[in-house]
Amino acid sequence: MDKLVASAEAAADLAGAVIRPLFRSALLVEAKGDASPVTEADRGAERAIRDHIARHHPDHGVIGEEYGPDRPDAEWVWVLDPIDGTRAFVTGRPIFGTLIGLLHRGRPVLGIIDQPATGERWIGVEGRRTLFHGPFGGTVGCRPCPEVGQAELSCTSPDMFPPGQDAGFQALRRAARRTTWGGDCYAYGLVALGLVDIVAEAAMKPWDWGALVPVVEGAGGRVTDHAGRPLTLDSEGDVLAVGDPALLSACTELLSV
């Protein structure tokens, strides 16, 4: 596993070398099918990671946001989101991140959240304490917060929950102490640092959550679907992260409304 971690970090370094020169530069942005912006930074970073994996792990599969699946049924499968939070990236906000996750027989066992503009990086490995380094401080460890009423809730956008299908999320939002919007993968990193207590989101793909599970759980939290079940490649895309596992049952009950 240490060799895989080193390889994942090397891949993150390669992606960062593509992304940093383009951040806050004049970019050609075009619309993808889901209307989210995509740039050459997304594509170039994913190509760099895929080339690295092909050289060093030729028997591994890959599922990436930009270039799709390659041997997704392999024993080891990398899940890649080169820029999670492209809207933040193209508007110059440093709350996007590169996500590099590794699944073993469908289970997330390694994850990196890398913020190439700020130099922050979270490294999660199943069964190990999450590691973090960055210039702004922060200590790994989800904070005790057993009551939803005292919890900081984060969600990337209310648009994740269409009108008429958002009753559960609105119930959770009303119960929480406060809700903060935006953040994408960065919010999950903040859960691991004990600064956010709950993240509840929907319409997530494997490349959106694969790297997040080891990071949050290695800091003492939990990541599940909205019913409290482990995330798998067959999950429907609902993701719930809690810093204090004592929050899980209350959150799933509220989300089931």
CSV table of C-alpha atoms in Angstrom, one decimal:
chain,number,residue,atom,x,y,z
A,1,MET,CA,0.0,0.0,0.0
A,2,ASP,CA,2.9,2.4,0.7
A,3,LYS,CA,4.0,2.0,-3.0
A,4,LEU,CA,0.4,2.7,-4.1
A,5,VAL,CA,0.2,5.9,-1.9
A,6,ALA,CA,3.5,7.1,-3.4
A,7,SER,CA,2.2,6.4,-6.9
A,8,ALA,CA,-1.0,8.3,-6.2
A,9,GLU,CA,0.9,11.3,-4.8
A,10,ALA,CA,3.1,11.3,-7.9
A,11,ALA,CA,0.0,11.3,-10.0
A,12,ALA,CA,-1.4,14.2,-8.0
A,13,ASP,CA,1.9,16.1,-8.6
A,14,LEU,CA,1.6,15.5,-12.3
A,15,ALA,CA,-2.0,16.8,-12.4
A,16,GLY,CA,-1.0,19.8,-10.4
A,17,ALA,CA,1.7,20.7,-12.8
A,18,VAL,CA,-1.0,20.9,-15.5
A,19,ILE,CA,-3.5,22.7,-13.5
A,20,ARG,CA,-1.6,25.4,-11.7
A,21,PRO,CA,-0.4,27.4,-14.8
A,22,LEU,CA,-4.1,27.5,-16.0
A,23,PHE,CA,-5.7,28.6,-12.8
A,24,ARG,CA,-7.0,32.2,-13.1
A,25,SER,CA,-5.8,32.4,-16.7
A,26,ALA,CA,-7.8,33.0,-19.8
A,27,LEU,CA,-9.4,29.6,-20.5
A,28,LEU,CA,-11.4,28.3,-23.3
A,29,VAL,CA,-14.5,26.9,-21.5
A,30,GLU,CA,-17.1,24.8,-23.2
A,31,ALA,CA,-20.3,23.1,-22.0
A,32,LYS,CA,-20.5,19.5,-21.3
A,33,GLY,CA,-23.7,17.5,-21.5
A,34,ASP,CA,-24.6,18.3,-17.9
A,35,ALA,CA,-23.9,22.0,-18.6
A,36,SER,CA,-20.9,22.1,-16.2
A,37,PRO,CA,-17.8,23.9,-17.6
A,38,VAL,CA,-14.9,21.8,-18.7
A,39,THR,CA,-11.5,23.1,-19.6
A,40,GLU,CA,-8.2,21.9,-21.0
A,41,ALA,CA,-7.0,21.7,-17.4
A,42,ASP,CA,-9.5,18.9,-16.7
A,43,ARG,CA,-8.5,17.0,-19.8
A,44,GLY,CA,-4.8,17.6,-19.5
A,45,ALA,CA,-4.7,16.6,-15.8
A,46,GLU,CA,-6.6,13.4,-16.4
A,47,ARG,CA,-4.4,12.5,-19.3
A,48,ALA,CA,-1.4,13.0,-17.1
A,49,ILE,CA,-2.8,10.7,-14.4
A,50,ARG,CA,-3.9,8.1,-16.8
A,51,ASP,CA,-0.5,8.0,-18.5
A,52,HIS,CA,1.1,7.5,-15.1
A,53,ILE,CA,-1.2,4.7,-14.2
A,54,ALA,CA,-0.7,3.0,-17.5
A,55,ARG,CA,3.1,3.1,-17.0
A,56,HIS,CA,3.2,2.0,-13.4
A,57,HIS,CA,0.0,-0.1,-13.0
A,58,PRO,CA,-0.8,-1.6,-16.4
A,59,ASP,CA,-3.1,-4.2,-14.9
A,60,HIS,CA,-5.3,-1.7,-13.1
A,61,GLY,CA,-8.6,-0.3,-14.4
A,62,VAL,CA,-9.5,3.4,-14.5
A,63,ILE,CA,-12.8,5.3,-14.3
A,64,GLY,CA,-12.4,9.0,-15.0
A,65,GLU,CA,-14.8,11.9,-15.4
A,66,GLU,CA,-13.3,13.1,-18.7
A,67,TYR,CA,-12.4,10.0,-20.6
A,68,GLY,CA,-14.7,7.3,-19.1
A,69,PRO,CA,-14.0,3.7,-18.0
A,70,ASP,CA,-11.1,1.5,-19.0
A,71,ARG,CA,-11.3,-2.1,-17.5
A,72,PRO,CA,-13.7,-1.0,-14.7
A,73,ASP,CA,-14.1,-4.7,-13.7
A,74,ALA,CA,-10.4,-5.0,-12.8
A,75,GLU,CA,-9.4,-6.0,-9.2
A,76,TRP,CA,-7.9,-2.6,-8.7
A,77,VAL,CA,-9.6,0.4,-10.2
A,78,TRP,CA,-8.6,4.1,-10.0
A,79,VAL,CA,-11.4,6.7,-9.9
A,80,LEU,CA,-10.3,10.1,-11.2
A,81,ASP,CA,-11.8,13.6,-11.1
A,82,PRO,CA,-9.0,15.9,-12.3
A,83,ILE,CA,-10.9,19.0,-11.2
A,84,ASP,CA,-13.7,18.5,-8.8
A,85,GLY,CA,-15.3,21.9,-8.7
A,86,THR,CA,-14.7,23.1,-12.2
A,87,ARG,CA,-17.1,26.0,-11.6
A,88,ALA,CA,-14.9,27.2,-8.8
A,89,PHE,CA,-11.8,26.7,-10.9
A,90,VAL,CA,-13.0,28.7,-13.8
A,91,THR,CA,-14.2,31.5,-11.5
A,92,GLY,CA,-10.9,31.7,-9.7
A,93,ARG,CA,-11.9,30.3,-6.4
A,94,PRO,CA,-9.4,27.9,-4.8
A,95,ILE,CA,-11.9,25.5,-3.4
A,96,PHE,CA,-11.7,22.9,-6.2
A,97,GLY,CA,-9.5,19.8,-5.9
A,98,THR,CA,-8.0,16.9,-7.8
A,99,LEU,CA,-9.5,13.6,-6.6
A,100,ILE,CA,-7.5,10.4,-7.0
A,101,GLY,CA,-9.1,7.3,-5.5
A,102,LEU,CA,-8.3,3.6,-5.6
A,103,LEU,CA,-10.9,0.8,-5.3
A,104,HIS,CA,-10.0,-2.7,-4.5
A,105,ARG,CA,-12.8,-5.1,-5.6
A,106,GLY,CA,-15.1,-2.1,-5.5
A,107,ARG,CA,-14.2,-0.9,-2.0
A,108,PRO,CA,-12.4,2.5,-1.6
A,109,VAL,CA,-9.0,1.8,0.0
A,110,LEU,CA,-7.0,4.9,-0.9
A,111,GLY,CA,-7.9,8.5,-1.6
A,112,ILE,CA,-6.2,11.8,-2.2
A,113,ILE,CA,-7.8,15.3,-2.2
A,114,ASP,CA,-5.2,17.6,-3.7
A,115,GLN,CA,-5.6,21.4,-3.9
A,116,PRO,CA,-2.9,22.4,-6.3
A,117,ALA,CA,-3.3,26.1,-6.0
A,118,THR,CA,-3.0,26.3,-2.2
A,119,GLY,CA,-0.7,23.4,-1.7
A,120,GLU,CA,-3.0,21.4,0.5
A,121,ARG,CA,-3.3,17.7,0.3
A,122,TRP,CA,-5.3,15.0,2.2
A,123,ILE,CA,-4.2,11.4,2.0
A,124,GLY,CA,-6.5,8.7,3.2
A,125,VAL,CA,-5.8,4.9,3.4
A,126,GLU,CA,-8.2,2.3,4.7
A,127,GLY,CA,-7.3,1.3,8.2
A,128,ARG,CA,-4.8,4.3,8.7
A,129,ARG,CA,-5.0,7.8,10.1
A,130,THR,CA,-5.5,10.4,7.4
A,131,LEU,CA,-2.6,12.6,6.7
A,132,PHE,CA,-2.8,16.3,5.8
A,133,HIS,CA,-0.3,19.0,4.9
A,134,GLY,CA,-0.8,22.6,3.8
A,135,PRO,CA,0.4,26.1,4.5
A,136,PHE,CA,-2.7,27.3,6.3
A,137,GLY,CA,-2.6,24.9,9.3
A,138,GLY,CA,-5.2,22.4,10.3
A,139,THR,CA,-5.1,19.2,12.3
A,140,VAL,CA,-6.6,15.9,11.1
A,141,GLY,CA,-9.5,14.7,13.3
A,142,CYS,CA,-13.2,15.0,13.0
A,143,ARG,CA,-14.7,16.9,16.0
A,144,PRO,CA,-17.2,15.5,18.5
A,145,CYS,CA,-20.7,16.7,17.5
A,146,PRO,CA,-23.4,14.2,18.4
A,147,GLU,CA,-26.4,16.5,17.8
A,148,VAL,CA,-27.6,17.7,14.4
A,149,GLY,CA,-28.7,21.0,16.0
A,150,GLN,CA,-25.0,21.9,16.7
A,151,ALA,CA,-23.7,20.7,13.4
A,152,GLU,CA,-22.2,22.7,10.5
A,153,LEU,CA,-23.8,21.4,7.3
A,154,SER,CA,-22.2,21.9,3.9
A,155,CYS,CA,-23.5,21.2,0.4
A,156,THR,CA,-22.1,22.2,-3.0
A,157,SER,CA,-25.4,23.5,-4.3
A,158,PRO,CA,-29.1,23.3,-3.6
A,159,ASP,CA,-29.5,22.4,-7.3
A,160,MET,CA,-28.3,18.9,-6.4
A,161,PHE,CA,-31.8,18.4,-4.9
A,162,PRO,CA,-34.5,19.3,-7.5
A,163,PRO,CA,-37.7,20.8,-6.2
A,164,GLY,CA,-40.1,18.1,-5.2
A,165,GLN,CA,-37.2,15.7,-4.4
A,166,ASP,CA,-35.5,17.8,-1.7
A,167,ALA,CA,-37.8,17.2,1.3
A,168,GLY,CA,-35.2,15.1,3.2
A,169,PHE,CA,-32.4,17.6,2.5
A,170,GLN,CA,-34.5,20.5,3.6
A,171,ALA,CA,-35.4,18.7,6.8
A,172,LEU,CA,-31.7,18.2,7.5
A,173,ARG,CA,-31.0,21.8,6.6
A,174,ARG,CA,-33.6,23.1,9.0
A,175,ALA,CA,-32.3,20.8,11.8
A,176,ALA,CA,-28.6,21.8,11.4
A,177,ARG,CA,-27.1,24.8,13.1
A,178,ARG,CA,-26.0,26.4,9.9
A,179,THR,CA,-25.6,25.6,6.2
A,180,THR,CA,-22.7,26.6,4.0
A,181,TRP,CA,-22.9,26.3,0.2
A,182,GLY,CA,-20.0,25.5,-2.2
A,183,GLY,CA,-16.9,23.6,-1.6
A,184,ASP,CA,-17.2,20.4,-3.6
A,185,CYS,CA,-14.5,18.0,-2.4
A,186,TYR,CA,-12.9,20.7,-0.3
A,187,ALA,CA,-15.8,20.5,2.1
A,188,TYR,CA,-15.0,16.8,2.8
A,189,GLY,CA,-11.4,17.8,3.5
A,190,LEU,CA,-12.8,20.2,6.1
A,191,VAL,CA,-14.8,17.4,7.7
A,192,ALA,CA,-11.5,15.6,8.1
A,193,LEU,CA,-10.1,18.7,9.8
A,194,GLY,CA,-13.0,19.0,12.2
A,195,LEU,CA,-14.3,22.2,10.7
A,196,VAL,CA,-17.5,20.9,9.0
A,197,ASP,CA,-19.7,18.3,10.6
A,198,ILE,CA,-22.0,17.1,7.8
A,199,VAL,CA,-21.9,17.1,4.0
A,200,ALA,CA,-25.1,15.8,2.2
A,201,GLU,CA,-25.1,15.8,-1.6
A,202,ALA,CA,-26.7,14.0,-4.5
A,203,ALA,CA,-26.1,13.0,-8.1
A,204,MET,CA,-22.5,12.0,-7.3
A,205,LYS,CA,-20.5,9.7,-9.5
A,206,PRO,CA,-17.8,7.2,-8.4
A,207,TRP,CA,-15.1,9.7,-9.3
A,208,ASP,CA,-16.8,12.2,-7.0
A,209,TRP,CA,-16.8,10.1,-3.9
A,210,GLY,CA,-14.2,7.3,-4.4
A,211,ALA,CA,-11.3,9.4,-2.9
A,212,LEU,CA,-13.4,11.0,-0.2
A,213,VAL,CA,-14.3,7.8,1.8
A,214,PRO,CA,-10.8,6.9,3.0
A,215,VAL,CA,-10.0,10.6,3.8
A,216,VAL,CA,-13.0,11.2,6.0
A,217,GLU,CA,-13.1,7.8,7.6
A,218,GLY,CA,-9.4,7.9,8.3
A,219,ALA,CA,-10.1,11.1,10.3
A,220,GLY,CA,-12.8,9.4,12.4
A,221,GLY,CA,-15.9,10.1,10.3
A,222,ARG,CA,-18.2,8.1,8.1
A,223,VAL,CA,-19.3,8.3,4.5
A,224,THR,CA,-22.4,6.4,3.3
A,225,ASP,CA,-25.4,6.9,1.1
A,226,HIS,CA,-28.4,8.7,2.5
A,227,ALA,CA,-29.7,5.5,4.0
A,228,GLY,CA,-26.5,4.8,5.8
A,229,ARG,CA,-25.3,2.1,3.4
A,230,PRO,CA,-21.7,1.8,2.2
A,231,LEU,CA,-21.0,3.4,-1.2
A,232,THR,CA,-20.4,1.1,-4.1
A,233,LEU,CA,-20.2,1.4,-7.9
A,234,ASP,CA,-23.9,0.5,-7.9
A,235,SER,CA,-24.9,3.3,-5.5
A,236,GLU,CA,-27.4,5.9,-6.8
A,237,GLY,CA,-25.3,8.9,-6.1
A,238,ASP,CA,-26.6,10.1,-2.8
A,239,VAL,CA,-23.6,10.8,-0.4
A,240,LEU,CA,-23.6,11.6,3.3
A,241,ALA,CA,-20.5,12.4,5.2
A,242,VAL,CA,-20.5,12.9,9.0
A,243,GLY,CA,-17.6,13.8,11.2
A,244,ASP,CA,-19.1,12.3,14.3
A,245,PRO,CA,-20.5,8.8,13.6
A,246,ALA,CA,-23.1,9.5,16.3
A,247,LEU,CA,-24.7,11.9,13.8
A,248,LEU,CA,-25.3,9.2,11.2
A,249,SER,CA,-28.6,7.8,12.4
A,250,ALA,CA,-30.2,11.2,12.9
A,251,CYS,CA,-29.1,12.4,9.5
A,252,THR,CA,-30.3,9.3,7.7
A,253,GLU,CA,-33.7,9.6,9.4
A,254,LEU,CA,-34.0,13.3,8.4
A,255,LEU,CA,-33.0,12.5,4.8
A,256,SER,CA,-35.6,9.8,4.6
A,257,VAL,CA,-38.5,12.3,5.0
